[in-house]
Short mmCIF file of C-alpha atoms in Angstrom, two decimals:
data_model
loop_
_atom_site.label_atom_id
_atom_site.label_comp_id
_atom_site.label_asym_id
_atom_site.label_seq_id
_atom_site.Cartn_x
_atom_site.Cartn_y
_atom_site.Cartn_z
CA MET A 2 -21.79 2.97 -27.94
CA ALA A 3 -21.76 4.67 -24.55
CA VAL A 4 -19.12 3.98 -21.93
CA ALA A 5 -19.64 4.69 -18.25
CA VAL A 6 -16.71 6.08 -16.29
CA GLY A 7 -16.87 6.43 -12.54
CA ARG A 8 -20.06 6.16 -10.56
CA GLY A 9 -22.92 7.74 -12.44
CA PHE A 10 -24.45 6.71 -15.76
CA LEU A 11 -27.64 8.53 -16.67
CA ILE A 12 -29.52 8.42 -20.00
CA GLN A 13 -32.17 11.03 -20.64
CA PRO A 14 -34.30 11.18 -23.82
CA CYS A 15 -35.12 14.41 -25.61
CA SER A 16 -36.95 15.40 -28.81
CA SER A 17 -35.97 17.43 -31.83
CA SER A 18 -37.54 20.85 -32.27
CA SER A 19 -36.81 21.07 -36.03
CA SER A 20 -37.92 19.21 -39.16
CA PRO A 21 -38.37 15.41 -39.15
CA SER A 22 -35.25 14.92 -41.24
CA SER A 23 -33.11 17.02 -38.91
CA PHE A 24 -30.68 15.50 -36.47
CA ILE A 25 -30.34 18.62 -34.34
CA CYS A 26 -31.46 18.12 -30.79
CA LYS A 27 -31.52 20.54 -27.91
CA ASP A 28 -29.99 18.99 -24.80
CA THR A 29 -32.06 19.76 -21.72
CA CYS A 30 -29.87 17.84 -19.31
CA LYS A 31 -27.43 20.01 -17.36
CA PRO A 32 -25.34 17.91 -14.98
CA SER A 33 -23.43 19.60 -12.22
CA LEU A 34 -20.43 17.32 -12.70
CA GLY A 35 -19.65 15.03 -15.59
CA ILE A 36 -19.47 14.65 -19.35
CA THR A 37 -22.45 14.77 -21.69
CA THR A 38 -22.63 12.61 -24.80
CA THR A 39 -25.41 12.64 -27.43
CA LEU A 40 -26.67 9.48 -29.15
CA TRP A 41 -28.48 10.28 -32.44
CA SER A 42 -31.35 8.46 -34.13
CA ALA A 43 -30.24 6.03 -36.85
CA LYS A 44 -33.19 6.77 -39.19
CA PRO A 45 -33.26 10.20 -40.88
CA GLU A 46 -36.83 9.77 -42.12
CA THR A 47 -38.22 9.66 -38.62
CA THR A 48 -38.42 12.35 -36.02
CA GLY A 49 -34.97 13.22 -34.78
CA ARG A 50 -34.49 11.87 -31.29
CA CYS A 51 -31.44 11.71 -29.14
CA MET A 52 -30.35 10.32 -25.82
CA SER A 53 -28.31 12.48 -23.48
CA THR A 54 -25.75 10.42 -21.60
CA VAL A 55 -24.30 11.86 -18.45
CA VAL A 56 -21.10 10.30 -17.17
CA ARG A 57 -20.20 11.37 -13.69
CA ALA A 58 -16.53 10.78 -12.94
CA GLN A 59 -15.19 10.22 -9.47
CA GLN A 60 -13.17 13.03 -7.97
CA ARG A 61 -10.39 10.66 -6.83
CA PRO A 62 -9.39 7.03 -7.41
CA THR A 63 -10.63 4.36 -5.01
CA TRP A 64 -9.56 0.79 -4.43
CA LEU A 65 -12.77 -0.40 -6.13
CA PRO A 66 -13.95 1.77 -9.06
CA GLY A 67 -17.45 3.08 -8.54
CA LEU A 68 -17.36 2.69 -4.76
CA ASP A 69 -18.08 5.66 -2.53
CA PRO A 70 -15.24 6.04 0.01
CA PRO A 71 -16.16 6.55 3.68
CA PRO A 72 -16.59 10.21 4.59
CA TYR A 73 -13.72 10.10 7.10
CA LEU A 74 -11.32 9.00 4.33
CA ASP A 75 -11.20 12.23 2.35
CA GLY A 76 -8.03 11.47 0.35
CA LYS A 77 -5.70 13.67 2.39
CA LEU A 78 -3.76 10.75 3.86
CA ALA A 79 -0.92 9.24 1.85
CA GLY A 80 -2.15 6.11 0.08
CA ASP A 81 -5.80 6.75 0.93
CA PHE A 82 -7.93 4.94 -1.63
CA GLY A 83 -11.02 4.64 0.55
CA PHE A 84 -10.28 1.09 1.73
CA ASP A 85 -11.75 0.43 5.17
CA PRO A 86 -14.38 -2.34 4.89
CA LEU A 87 -14.44 -2.90 8.66
CA GLY A 88 -14.81 0.78 9.52
CA LEU A 89 -11.74 0.77 11.77
CA GLY A 90 -10.92 4.41 11.05
CA GLU A 91 -14.25 5.96 11.98
CA ASP A 92 -12.79 7.32 15.21
CA PRO A 93 -10.28 10.13 14.35
CA ASP A 94 -7.88 9.16 17.15
CA SER A 95 -7.91 5.51 16.11
CA LEU A 96 -7.35 6.51 12.48
CA LYS A 97 -4.21 8.45 13.42
CA TRP A 98 -2.85 5.44 15.29
CA TYR A 99 -3.66 3.01 12.45
CA VAL A 100 -1.82 5.28 10.02
CA GLN A 101 1.30 5.11 12.18
CA ALA A 102 0.92 1.36 12.75
CA GLU A 103 0.65 0.69 9.01
CA LEU A 104 3.67 2.87 8.33
CA VAL A 105 5.84 1.01 10.86
CA HIS A 106 4.71 -2.41 9.63
CA ALA A 107 5.39 -1.35 6.05
CA ARG A 108 8.94 -0.29 6.91
CA PHE A 109 9.62 -3.51 8.83
CA ALA A 110 8.26 -5.51 5.89
CA MET A 111 10.48 -3.69 3.39
CA ALA A 112 13.54 -4.26 5.58
CA GLY A 113 12.55 -7.90 6.14
CA ILE A 114 12.05 -8.60 2.43
CA ALA A 115 15.43 -7.06 1.58
CA GLY A 116 17.17 -9.06 4.33
CA ILE A 117 15.53 -12.37 3.41
CA LEU A 118 16.26 -12.07 -0.30
CA PHE A 119 19.85 -10.89 0.21
CA THR A 120 20.82 -13.61 2.70
CA ASP A 121 18.96 -16.28 0.73
CA LEU A 122 20.84 -15.26 -2.42
CA LEU A 123 24.17 -15.57 -0.58
CA ARG A 124 23.15 -19.00 0.71
CA VAL A 125 21.90 -20.39 -2.62
CA THR A 126 24.94 -19.15 -4.57
CA GLY A 127 27.30 -20.62 -1.96
CA ILE A 128 28.96 -17.30 -1.14
CA ASN A 129 28.15 -17.72 2.53
CA LYS A 130 26.86 -20.66 4.54
CA LEU A 131 23.91 -18.86 6.07
CA PRO A 132 20.86 -20.64 7.42
CA VAL A 133 17.55 -20.31 5.62
CA TRP A 134 15.67 -17.33 6.99
CA PHE A 135 13.06 -19.22 9.05
CA GLU A 136 15.83 -21.16 10.85
CA ALA A 137 18.07 -18.15 11.54
CA GLY A 138 16.47 -17.47 14.90
CA ALA A 139 17.58 -20.84 16.26
CA VAL A 140 21.23 -20.35 15.30
CA LYS A 141 23.63 -19.82 18.21
CA PHE A 142 26.37 -17.28 17.61
CA ASP A 143 29.86 -17.48 19.10
CA PHE A 144 30.18 -13.82 20.01
CA ALA A 145 27.08 -13.72 22.26
CA SER A 146 24.46 -16.00 23.72
CA THR A 147 20.87 -16.03 22.52
CA THR A 148 19.67 -14.58 25.83
CA THR A 149 22.11 -11.68 25.61
CA LEU A 150 21.09 -10.86 22.04
CA PHE A 151 17.42 -11.00 22.99
CA ILE A 152 17.84 -8.64 25.93
CA ILE A 153 19.87 -6.16 23.87
CA GLN A 154 17.31 -6.21 21.08
CA LEU A 155 14.48 -5.81 23.57
CA LEU A 156 16.12 -2.78 25.16
CA LEU A 157 17.06 -1.07 21.90
CA MET A 158 13.74 -1.67 20.16
CA GLY A 159 11.83 -0.87 23.33
CA PHE A 160 13.63 2.45 23.62
CA ALA A 161 12.99 3.34 19.96
CA GLU A 162 9.32 2.34 20.14
CA THR A 163 8.84 4.27 23.39
CA LYS A 164 10.29 7.41 21.81
CA ARG A 165 8.06 6.91 18.76
CA TYR A 166 4.97 6.55 20.94
CA MET A 167 5.83 9.62 22.99
CA ASP A 168 6.25 11.63 19.79
CA PHE A 169 2.86 10.36 18.62
CA ILE A 170 1.18 11.44 21.86
CA ALA A 171 2.91 14.84 21.90
CA PRO A 172 4.21 15.69 18.39
CA GLY A 173 7.53 17.51 18.53
CA SER A 174 8.22 16.68 22.17
CA GLN A 175 11.12 14.35 21.30
CA ALA A 176 12.89 17.05 19.29
CA LYS A 177 13.36 19.32 22.29
CA ASP A 178 16.83 19.88 23.70
CA GLY A 179 17.88 17.19 26.13
CA SER A 180 15.31 14.62 25.02
CA PHE A 181 17.78 12.36 23.18
CA PHE A 182 21.27 12.73 24.64
CA GLY A 183 21.95 15.86 22.60
CA LEU A 184 21.30 14.12 19.26
CA GLU A 185 18.01 15.88 18.60
CA ALA A 186 19.50 18.01 15.79
CA ALA A 187 20.85 14.89 14.08
CA LEU A 188 17.41 13.26 14.06
CA GLU A 189 15.43 16.42 13.33
CA GLY A 190 11.95 15.01 13.71
CA LEU A 191 9.73 16.34 10.94
CA GLU A 192 6.33 15.00 12.02
CA PRO A 193 5.03 11.83 13.74
CA GLY A 194 6.19 8.83 11.76
CA TYR A 195 8.68 10.80 9.66
CA PRO A 196 11.92 11.47 11.54
CA GLY A 197 14.59 13.12 9.44
CA GLY A 198 18.07 14.53 9.81
CA PRO A 199 21.36 13.14 8.50
CA LEU A 200 20.84 9.83 10.33
CA LEU A 201 17.37 8.88 9.08
CA ASN A 202 17.18 11.05 5.95
CA PRO A 203 20.79 11.26 4.71
CA LEU A 204 19.81 12.08 1.12
CA GLY A 205 17.43 14.84 2.16
CA LEU A 206 14.69 13.52 -0.13
CA ALA A 207 11.79 14.96 1.85
CA LYS A 208 12.99 17.94 3.86
CA ASP A 209 9.64 19.66 3.45
CA ILE A 210 7.57 16.79 4.78
CA LYS A 211 4.33 18.79 4.67
CA ASN A 212 4.54 18.96 0.86
CA ALA A 213 6.15 15.55 0.32
CA HIS A 214 2.92 13.77 -0.55
CA GLU A 215 4.47 12.01 -3.55
CA TRP A 216 7.31 10.55 -1.45
CA LYS A 217 4.86 9.44 1.23
CA LEU A 218 2.67 7.78 -1.40
CA LYS A 219 5.63 5.91 -2.91
CA GLU A 220 6.74 4.70 0.50
CA ILE A 221 3.36 3.40 1.60
CA LYS A 222 2.73 1.71 -1.77
CA ASN A 223 6.08 -0.08 -1.61
CA GLY A 224 5.43 -0.93 2.03
CA ARG A 225 2.04 -2.47 1.27
CA LEU A 226 3.59 -4.49 -1.54
CA ALA A 227 6.30 -5.67 0.87
CA MET A 228 3.69 -6.73 3.44
CA VAL A 229 1.88 -8.81 0.82
CA ALA A 230 5.21 -10.27 -0.32
CA MET A 231 6.10 -11.11 3.29
CA LEU A 232 2.81 -12.96 3.69
CA GLY A 233 3.57 -14.86 0.49
CA ILE A 234 7.02 -15.83 1.78
CA PHE A 235 5.49 -17.05 5.05
CA VAL A 236 3.00 -19.27 3.22
CA GLN A 237 5.66 -20.41 0.76
CA ALA A 238 8.02 -21.47 3.55
CA SER A 239 5.22 -23.32 5.33
CA VAL A 240 4.32 -25.30 2.19
CA THR A 241 7.71 -25.89 0.53
CA HIS A 242 10.09 -25.67 3.54
CA VAL A 243 12.72 -23.82 1.47
CA GLY A 244 13.65 -20.20 0.88
CA PRO A 245 12.20 -17.85 -1.76
CA ILE A 246 15.26 -18.03 -4.04
CA ASP A 247 15.02 -21.84 -4.09
CA ASN A 248 11.34 -21.56 -5.01
CA LEU A 249 12.14 -19.07 -7.76
CA VAL A 250 14.87 -21.27 -9.25
CA GLU A 251 12.56 -24.29 -9.22
CA HIS A 252 9.78 -22.32 -10.91
CA LEU A 253 12.09 -20.98 -13.61
CA SER A 254 13.33 -24.49 -14.35
CA ASN A 255 9.84 -25.47 -15.54
CA PRO A 256 7.54 -22.40 -15.51
CA TRP A 257 4.48 -24.15 -16.98
CA HIS A 258 4.39 -27.08 -14.59
CA LYS A 259 5.98 -25.82 -11.37
CA THR A 260 3.63 -23.09 -10.21
CA ILE A 261 1.81 -22.21 -7.03
CA ILE A 262 -1.20 -24.27 -8.13
CA GLN A 263 0.81 -27.46 -8.59
CA THR A 264 2.72 -26.81 -5.38
CA LEU A 265 -0.42 -26.41 -3.30
CA ALA A 266 -2.04 -29.42 -4.99
CA ASN A 267 0.97 -31.62 -4.25
CA SER A 268 1.12 -30.38 -0.68
CA ALA A 269 -2.57 -31.16 -0.15
CA SER A 270 -2.27 -34.64 -1.64
CA SER A 271 0.78 -35.54 0.46
CA SER A 272 -0.73 -34.37 3.74
#
């Protein structure tokens, strides 16, 4: 039995140069990259024949085994598995921007998932009378009006996003003296998308950001998972009109009959 691994799978016949009862075969196939396996003839009374199997393995993993990644995705980026079916990253400048955009969305998704699950757990357990997450935006707080909170958030996030964009355009420019009210040393920007310092990297996990490929890979993998989870929570809230903890409790109460399939089927039949 021959098993193909990676992209290439080549079988090449060859003949024995010794006696008819011999199983020795000289392999004439010399692949430049791969593993060679020999399949022998099952009948010793016939001329010894063999099949040379060449298995060419991919040099790096891709999102779909056996698929050639685009040439502009060479595996140097964190989390690069050759996935770009629309060819959005063909332009080098666009690719740099998409990398930063994905990183920011991943971080927002991770923060959002943590906030939704934590507040929903407090609400379901009765520890705090918090609104379900998709109704929290309509709640009016006593300490400030909705308009005031919106303006403050707009100014703070606008300032942070402007600084991030300026650092993307001119890497290192926001770490110069006087660029952030004297707090540049506390932030200690490492490279675009990876600010550090005691404020944003208090544990010092990736001080040498140039060689922190493993940390970058872990972050972007968790961020992608969080983005998918966030999409699932959006759809779940639209269909069930309750929070994720409520959905989980209902599923655990009857795992074989209260699943996403039954939920979608009931929603379709009632609409």
